[in-house]
Short mmCIF file of C-alpha atoms in Angstrom, two decimals:
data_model
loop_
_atom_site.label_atom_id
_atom_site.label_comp_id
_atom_site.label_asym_id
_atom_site.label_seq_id
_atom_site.Cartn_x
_atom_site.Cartn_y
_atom_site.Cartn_z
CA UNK A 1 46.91 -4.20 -61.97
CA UNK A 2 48.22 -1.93 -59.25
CA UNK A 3 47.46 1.51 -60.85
CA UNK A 4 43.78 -0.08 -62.00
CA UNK A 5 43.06 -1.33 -58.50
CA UNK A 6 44.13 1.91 -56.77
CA UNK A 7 42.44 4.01 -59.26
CA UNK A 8 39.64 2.30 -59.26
CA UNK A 9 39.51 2.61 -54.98
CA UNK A 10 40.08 6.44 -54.82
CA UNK A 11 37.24 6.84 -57.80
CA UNK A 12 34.72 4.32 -55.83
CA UNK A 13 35.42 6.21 -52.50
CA UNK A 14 35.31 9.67 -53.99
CA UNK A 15 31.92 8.34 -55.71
CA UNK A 16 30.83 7.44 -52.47
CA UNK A 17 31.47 10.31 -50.54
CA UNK A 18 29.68 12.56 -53.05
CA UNK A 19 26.89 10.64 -52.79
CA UNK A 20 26.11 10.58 -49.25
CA UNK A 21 27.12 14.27 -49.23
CA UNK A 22 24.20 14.74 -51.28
CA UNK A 23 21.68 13.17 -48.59
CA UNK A 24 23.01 15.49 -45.70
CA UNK A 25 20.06 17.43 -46.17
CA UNK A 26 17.39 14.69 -45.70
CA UNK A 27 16.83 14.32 -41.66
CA UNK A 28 15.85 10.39 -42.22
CA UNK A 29 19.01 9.83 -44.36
CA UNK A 30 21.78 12.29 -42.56
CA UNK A 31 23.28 10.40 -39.96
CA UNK A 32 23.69 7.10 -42.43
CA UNK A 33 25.20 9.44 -44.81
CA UNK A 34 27.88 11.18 -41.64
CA UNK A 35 29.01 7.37 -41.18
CA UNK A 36 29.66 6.55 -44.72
CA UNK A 37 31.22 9.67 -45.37
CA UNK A 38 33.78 9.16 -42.10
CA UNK A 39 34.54 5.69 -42.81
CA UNK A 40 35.18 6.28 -47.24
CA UNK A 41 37.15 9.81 -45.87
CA UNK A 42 39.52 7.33 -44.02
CA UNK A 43 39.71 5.25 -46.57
CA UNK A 44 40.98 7.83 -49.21
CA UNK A 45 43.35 9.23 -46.66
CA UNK A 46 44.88 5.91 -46.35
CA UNK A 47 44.74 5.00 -50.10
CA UNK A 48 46.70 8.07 -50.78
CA UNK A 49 49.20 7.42 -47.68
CA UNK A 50 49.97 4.21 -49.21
CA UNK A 51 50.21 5.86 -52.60
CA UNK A 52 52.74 8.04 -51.45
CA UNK A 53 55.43 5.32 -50.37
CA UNK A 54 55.31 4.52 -54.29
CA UNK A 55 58.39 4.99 -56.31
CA UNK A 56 57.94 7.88 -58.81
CA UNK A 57 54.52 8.94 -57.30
CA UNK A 58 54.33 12.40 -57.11
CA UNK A 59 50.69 14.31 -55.78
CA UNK A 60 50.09 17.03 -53.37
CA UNK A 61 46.77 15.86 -51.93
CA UNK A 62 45.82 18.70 -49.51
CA UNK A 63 44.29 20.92 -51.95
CA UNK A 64 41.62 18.24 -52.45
CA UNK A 65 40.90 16.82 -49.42
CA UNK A 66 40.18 20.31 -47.54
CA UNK A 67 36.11 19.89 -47.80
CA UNK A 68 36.53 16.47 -47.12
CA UNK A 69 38.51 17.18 -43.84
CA UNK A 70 36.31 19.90 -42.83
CA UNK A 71 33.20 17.30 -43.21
CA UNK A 72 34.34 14.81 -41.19
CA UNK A 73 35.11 17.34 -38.36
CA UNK A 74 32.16 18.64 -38.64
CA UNK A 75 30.05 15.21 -38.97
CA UNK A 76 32.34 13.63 -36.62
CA UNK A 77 30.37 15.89 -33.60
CA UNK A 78 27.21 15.05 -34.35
CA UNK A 79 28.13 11.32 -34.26
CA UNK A 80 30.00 11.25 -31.32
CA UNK A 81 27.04 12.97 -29.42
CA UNK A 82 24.45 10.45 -30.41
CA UNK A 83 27.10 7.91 -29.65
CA UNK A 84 27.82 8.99 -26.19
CA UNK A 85 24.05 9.35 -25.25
CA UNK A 86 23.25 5.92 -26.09
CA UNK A 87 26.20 4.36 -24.62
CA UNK A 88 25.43 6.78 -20.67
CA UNK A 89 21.81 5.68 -21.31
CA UNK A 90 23.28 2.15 -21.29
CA UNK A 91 25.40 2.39 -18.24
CA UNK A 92 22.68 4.35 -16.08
CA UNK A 93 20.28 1.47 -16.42
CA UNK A 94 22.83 -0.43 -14.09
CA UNK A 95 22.04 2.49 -11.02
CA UNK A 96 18.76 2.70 -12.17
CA UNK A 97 19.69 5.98 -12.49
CA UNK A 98 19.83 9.16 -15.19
CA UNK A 99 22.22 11.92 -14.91
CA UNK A 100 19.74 14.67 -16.24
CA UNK A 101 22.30 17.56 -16.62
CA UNK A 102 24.61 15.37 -18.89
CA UNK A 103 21.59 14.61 -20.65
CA UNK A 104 20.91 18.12 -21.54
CA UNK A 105 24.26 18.99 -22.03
CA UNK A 106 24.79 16.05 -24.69
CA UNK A 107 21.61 17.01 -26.61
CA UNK A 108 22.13 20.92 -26.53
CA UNK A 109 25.52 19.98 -28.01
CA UNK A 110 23.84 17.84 -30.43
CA UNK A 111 21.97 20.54 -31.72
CA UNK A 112 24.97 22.79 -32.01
CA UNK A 113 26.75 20.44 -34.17
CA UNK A 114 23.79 20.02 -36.33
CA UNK A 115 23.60 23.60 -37.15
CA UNK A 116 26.92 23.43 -38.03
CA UNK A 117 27.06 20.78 -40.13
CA UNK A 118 23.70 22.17 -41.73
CA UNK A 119 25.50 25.22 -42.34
CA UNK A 120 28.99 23.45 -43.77
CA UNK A 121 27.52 21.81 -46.49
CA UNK A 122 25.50 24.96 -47.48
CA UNK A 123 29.12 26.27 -47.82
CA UNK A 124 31.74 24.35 -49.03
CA UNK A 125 31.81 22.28 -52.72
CA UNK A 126 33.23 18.74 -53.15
CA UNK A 127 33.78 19.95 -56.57
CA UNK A 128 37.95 19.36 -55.67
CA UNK A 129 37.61 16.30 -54.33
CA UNK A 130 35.52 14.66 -57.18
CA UNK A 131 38.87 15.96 -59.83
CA UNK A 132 41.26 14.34 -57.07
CA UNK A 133 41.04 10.61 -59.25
CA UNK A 134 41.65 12.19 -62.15
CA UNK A 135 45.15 13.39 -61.26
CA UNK A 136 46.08 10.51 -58.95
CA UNK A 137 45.70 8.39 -61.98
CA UNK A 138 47.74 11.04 -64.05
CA UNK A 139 50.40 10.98 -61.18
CA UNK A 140 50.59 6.89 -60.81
CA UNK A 141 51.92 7.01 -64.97
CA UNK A 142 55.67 6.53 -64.21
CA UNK A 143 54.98 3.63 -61.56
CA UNK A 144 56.73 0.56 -62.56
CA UNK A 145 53.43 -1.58 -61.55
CA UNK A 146 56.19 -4.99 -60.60
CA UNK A 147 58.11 -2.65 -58.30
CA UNK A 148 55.41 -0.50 -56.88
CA UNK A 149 53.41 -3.34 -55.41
CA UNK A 150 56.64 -5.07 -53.85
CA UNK A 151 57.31 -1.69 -52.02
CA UNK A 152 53.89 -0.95 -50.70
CA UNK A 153 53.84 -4.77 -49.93
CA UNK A 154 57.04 -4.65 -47.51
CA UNK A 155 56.28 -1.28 -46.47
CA UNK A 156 52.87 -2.10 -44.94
CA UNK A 157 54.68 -5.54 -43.47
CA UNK A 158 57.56 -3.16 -41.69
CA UNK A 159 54.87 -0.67 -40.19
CA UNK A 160 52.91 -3.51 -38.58
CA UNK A 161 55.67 -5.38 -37.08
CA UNK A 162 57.10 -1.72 -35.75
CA UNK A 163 53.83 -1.02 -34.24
CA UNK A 164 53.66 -1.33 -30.12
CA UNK A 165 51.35 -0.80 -27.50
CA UNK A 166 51.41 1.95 -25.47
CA UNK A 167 52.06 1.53 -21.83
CA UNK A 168 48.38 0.82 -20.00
CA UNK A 169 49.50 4.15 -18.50
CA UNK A 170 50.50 6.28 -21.90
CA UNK A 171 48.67 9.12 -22.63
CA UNK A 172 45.35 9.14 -24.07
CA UNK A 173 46.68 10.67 -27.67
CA UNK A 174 49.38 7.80 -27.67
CA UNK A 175 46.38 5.29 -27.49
CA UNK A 176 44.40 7.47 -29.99
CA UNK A 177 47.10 7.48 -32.32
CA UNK A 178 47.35 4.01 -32.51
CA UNK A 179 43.88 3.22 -33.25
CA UNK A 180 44.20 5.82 -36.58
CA UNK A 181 47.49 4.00 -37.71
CA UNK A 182 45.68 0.54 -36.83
CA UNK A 183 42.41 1.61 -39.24
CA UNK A 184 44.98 2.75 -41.67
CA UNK A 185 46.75 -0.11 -41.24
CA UNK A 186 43.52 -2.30 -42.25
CA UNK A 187 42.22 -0.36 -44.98
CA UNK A 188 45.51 -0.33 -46.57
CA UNK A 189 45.81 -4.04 -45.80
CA UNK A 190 42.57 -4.46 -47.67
CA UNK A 191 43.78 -2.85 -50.52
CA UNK A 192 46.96 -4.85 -50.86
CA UNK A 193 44.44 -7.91 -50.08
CA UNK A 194 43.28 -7.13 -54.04
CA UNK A 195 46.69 -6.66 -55.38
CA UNK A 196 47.74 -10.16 -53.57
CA UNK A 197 45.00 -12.20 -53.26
CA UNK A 198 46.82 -15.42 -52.28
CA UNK A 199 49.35 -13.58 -49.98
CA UNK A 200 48.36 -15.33 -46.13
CA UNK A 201 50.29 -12.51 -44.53
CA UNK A 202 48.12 -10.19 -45.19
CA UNK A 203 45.30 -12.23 -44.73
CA UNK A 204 46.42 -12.38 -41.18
CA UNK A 205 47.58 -9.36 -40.30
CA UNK A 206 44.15 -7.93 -42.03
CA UNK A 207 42.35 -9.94 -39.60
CA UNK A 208 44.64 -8.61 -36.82
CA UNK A 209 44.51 -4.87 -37.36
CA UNK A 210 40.49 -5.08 -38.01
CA UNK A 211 39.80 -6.82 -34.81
CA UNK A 212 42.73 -3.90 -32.89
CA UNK A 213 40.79 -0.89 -34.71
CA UNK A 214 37.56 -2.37 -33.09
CA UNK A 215 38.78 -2.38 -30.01
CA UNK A 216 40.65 0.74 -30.00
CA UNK A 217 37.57 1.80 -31.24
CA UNK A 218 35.60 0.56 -28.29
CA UNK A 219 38.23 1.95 -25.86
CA UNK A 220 37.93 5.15 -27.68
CA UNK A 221 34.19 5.80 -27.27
CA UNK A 222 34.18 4.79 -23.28
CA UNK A 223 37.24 7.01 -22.66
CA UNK A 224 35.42 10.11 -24.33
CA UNK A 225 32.11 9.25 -22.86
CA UNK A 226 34.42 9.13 -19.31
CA UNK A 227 36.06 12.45 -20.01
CA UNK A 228 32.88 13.90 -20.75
CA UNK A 229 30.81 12.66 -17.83
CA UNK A 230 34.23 13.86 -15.01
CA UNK A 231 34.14 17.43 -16.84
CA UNK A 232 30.04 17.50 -16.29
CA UNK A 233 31.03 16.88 -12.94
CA UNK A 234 33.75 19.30 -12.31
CA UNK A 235 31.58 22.28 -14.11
CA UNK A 236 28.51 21.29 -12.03
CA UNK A 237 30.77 21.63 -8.34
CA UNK A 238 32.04 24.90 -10.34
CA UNK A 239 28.33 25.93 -10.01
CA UNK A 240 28.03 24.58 -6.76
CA UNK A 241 25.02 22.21 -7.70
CA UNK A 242 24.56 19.28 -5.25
CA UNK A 243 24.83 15.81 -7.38
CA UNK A 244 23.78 12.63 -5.86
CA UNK A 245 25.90 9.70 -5.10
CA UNK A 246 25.16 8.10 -8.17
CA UNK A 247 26.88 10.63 -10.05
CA UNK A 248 29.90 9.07 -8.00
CA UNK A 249 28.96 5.60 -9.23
CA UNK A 250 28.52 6.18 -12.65
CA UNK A 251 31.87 7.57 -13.16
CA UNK A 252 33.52 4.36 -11.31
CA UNK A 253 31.02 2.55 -13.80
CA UNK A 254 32.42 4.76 -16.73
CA UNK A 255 36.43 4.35 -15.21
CA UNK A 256 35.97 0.79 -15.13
CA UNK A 257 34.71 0.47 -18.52
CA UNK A 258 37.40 2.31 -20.21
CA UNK A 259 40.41 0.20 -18.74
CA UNK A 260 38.97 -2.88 -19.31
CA UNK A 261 38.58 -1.86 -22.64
CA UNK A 262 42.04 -0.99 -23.17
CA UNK A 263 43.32 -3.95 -21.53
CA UNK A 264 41.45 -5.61 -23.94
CA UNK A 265 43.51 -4.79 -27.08
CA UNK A 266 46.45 -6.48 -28.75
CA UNK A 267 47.68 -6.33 -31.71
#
C-alpha cells in the first residue's frame, strides 16, 4: 500500500501540474492555473522529501523538478502582486485613502512578471517532470512496504515535536522558514493520513500544521505587503517627492497588521 499510495500522489500531482501548465496561455484561465500549479509543486516537493527518509530509496530528483522550480518562481510574482494590491486596497479603505505611486508600482510590476511568465512557458518543457513517476516508482522497488511506512510515520512525528517558534523578534527568513516546513509538514501529514487512516495522531497534528501554514501564511502576505509599502516610501524620499500623512498611517496600519498576525500563530 505504501509504494501504490505514493505512486499514485506524485503521478496525480505531476498530472495536475501538466494540466494547468497547459492553460497558462488562456488570460481567463492563467491565474487559476499559477495557484494550482504552486500548491501541486509543493506537494511533489514534499512527497519526494518524505520519500527520501525511506530505507533503500534511492532518486536524484533535481533533474526533474528544474521547470517545475523555475514555474513557480516565475508564477509566484505574478501572484504575489495581485495579492498585495488587493490586500493595500483593503487597508486604504480604513484612511479613506489610496497610495497612487504604490499603485502604479504594483501594477507595472505586474506586468513585468507577466511577460515573464508568458515568455517561460514559451521556453521551457515539462517533458522531465511528466517521466519523474516513472522512476520514483522504479526507485521505491527495494522498499520493504512494513518498514518504510513505520519510518516515515516516526519521522514526520519527531520533526513536528522538534519544531519551535521563532522568537516574536527572529528574523523574517526564520519565520518564513517555518511556514515552508509547516506546509510540508501538512502535506506530508496528509499523505501518511492515507497510509494510516485510523492513526489520531496524525489526525491531530494534520489539523495543527494546516491551521499554522494558514497563519504563517497570513503573516507572510502582510509582512511582504509591509516591506513593500516602507521601500515605496524610502525610494519616493530618495526622489524627494512630498507624501501625505497618510502614507505615515498606512504603514502603522500595515506594522500593526503584520505582528498581530504573527502573534497569532502556534503550533
Amino acid at each position: 500500500m505504501l509504494k501504490a499510495t505514493l505512486y499514485k500522489y506524485l503521478q496525480q500531482e505531476c498530472d495536475t501540474v501538466a494540466d494547468a501548465f497547459g492553460q497558462l496561455e488562456t488570460a481567463a484561465k492563467r491565474q487559476h492555473a499559477i495557484h494550482t500549479i504552486r500548491v501541486s509543486g509543493k506537494k511533489i516537493r514534499a512527497l519526494l522529501a518524505l520519500a527520501a527518509q525511506l530505507p533503500d530509496y534511492r532518486l536524484k530528483t533535481g533533474r526533474y523538478l528544474t521547470s517545475l522550480k523555475l514555474l513557480q518562481s516565475v508564477s509566484g510574482i505574478s501572484r504575489d502582486t495581485r495579492l498585495q494590491e488587493l490586500a493595500l486596497s483593503k487597508h486604504e479603505k480604513q484612511l479613506a485613502w489610496r497610495f497612487g505611486i504604490a499603485h502604479l508600482l504594483l501594477k507595472n510590476k505586474q506586468r513585468l512578471a507577466d511577460d515573464q511568465l508568458m515568455t517561460t512557458i514559451k521556453r521551457i518543457s515539462l517533458k522531465k517532470l511528466l517521466q519523474l513517476p516513472a522512476h520514483f516508482e522504479a526507485a521505491l522497488a527495494a522498499v520493504d512496504e512494513v518498514t518504510g511506512t513505520a519510518v516515515l510515520q516516526h519521522r514526520i512525528l519527531a520533526q513536528y515535536h522538534d519544531t519551535r517558534l521563532p522568537s516574536v523578534n527572529a528574523r523574517h527568513t526564520a519565520w518564513h522558514d517555518l511556514r515552508k516546513r509547516m506546509k510540508a509538514l501538512y502535506y506530508q501529514l496528509s499523505i501518511m493520513k492515507m497510509l494510516l487512516p485510523d492513526a489520531s495522531a496524525e489526525k491531530d497534528l494534520l489539523k495543527r500544521c494546516k491551521a499554522a501554514g494558514e497563519q504563517l501564511g497570513s503573516w507572510h502576505d502582510a509582512s511582504e505587503l509591509l516591506l513593500f509599502v516602507k521601500d515605496v516610501i524610502v525610494q519616493a524620499k530618495k526622489e524627494q517627492l512630498r507624501l501625505p500623512v497618510k502614507s505615515g498611517q498606512l504603514l502603522k496600519l500595515l506594522q500593526q497588521d503584520a505582528k498581530e498576525k504573527l502573534l497569532a500563530v502556534s503550533i
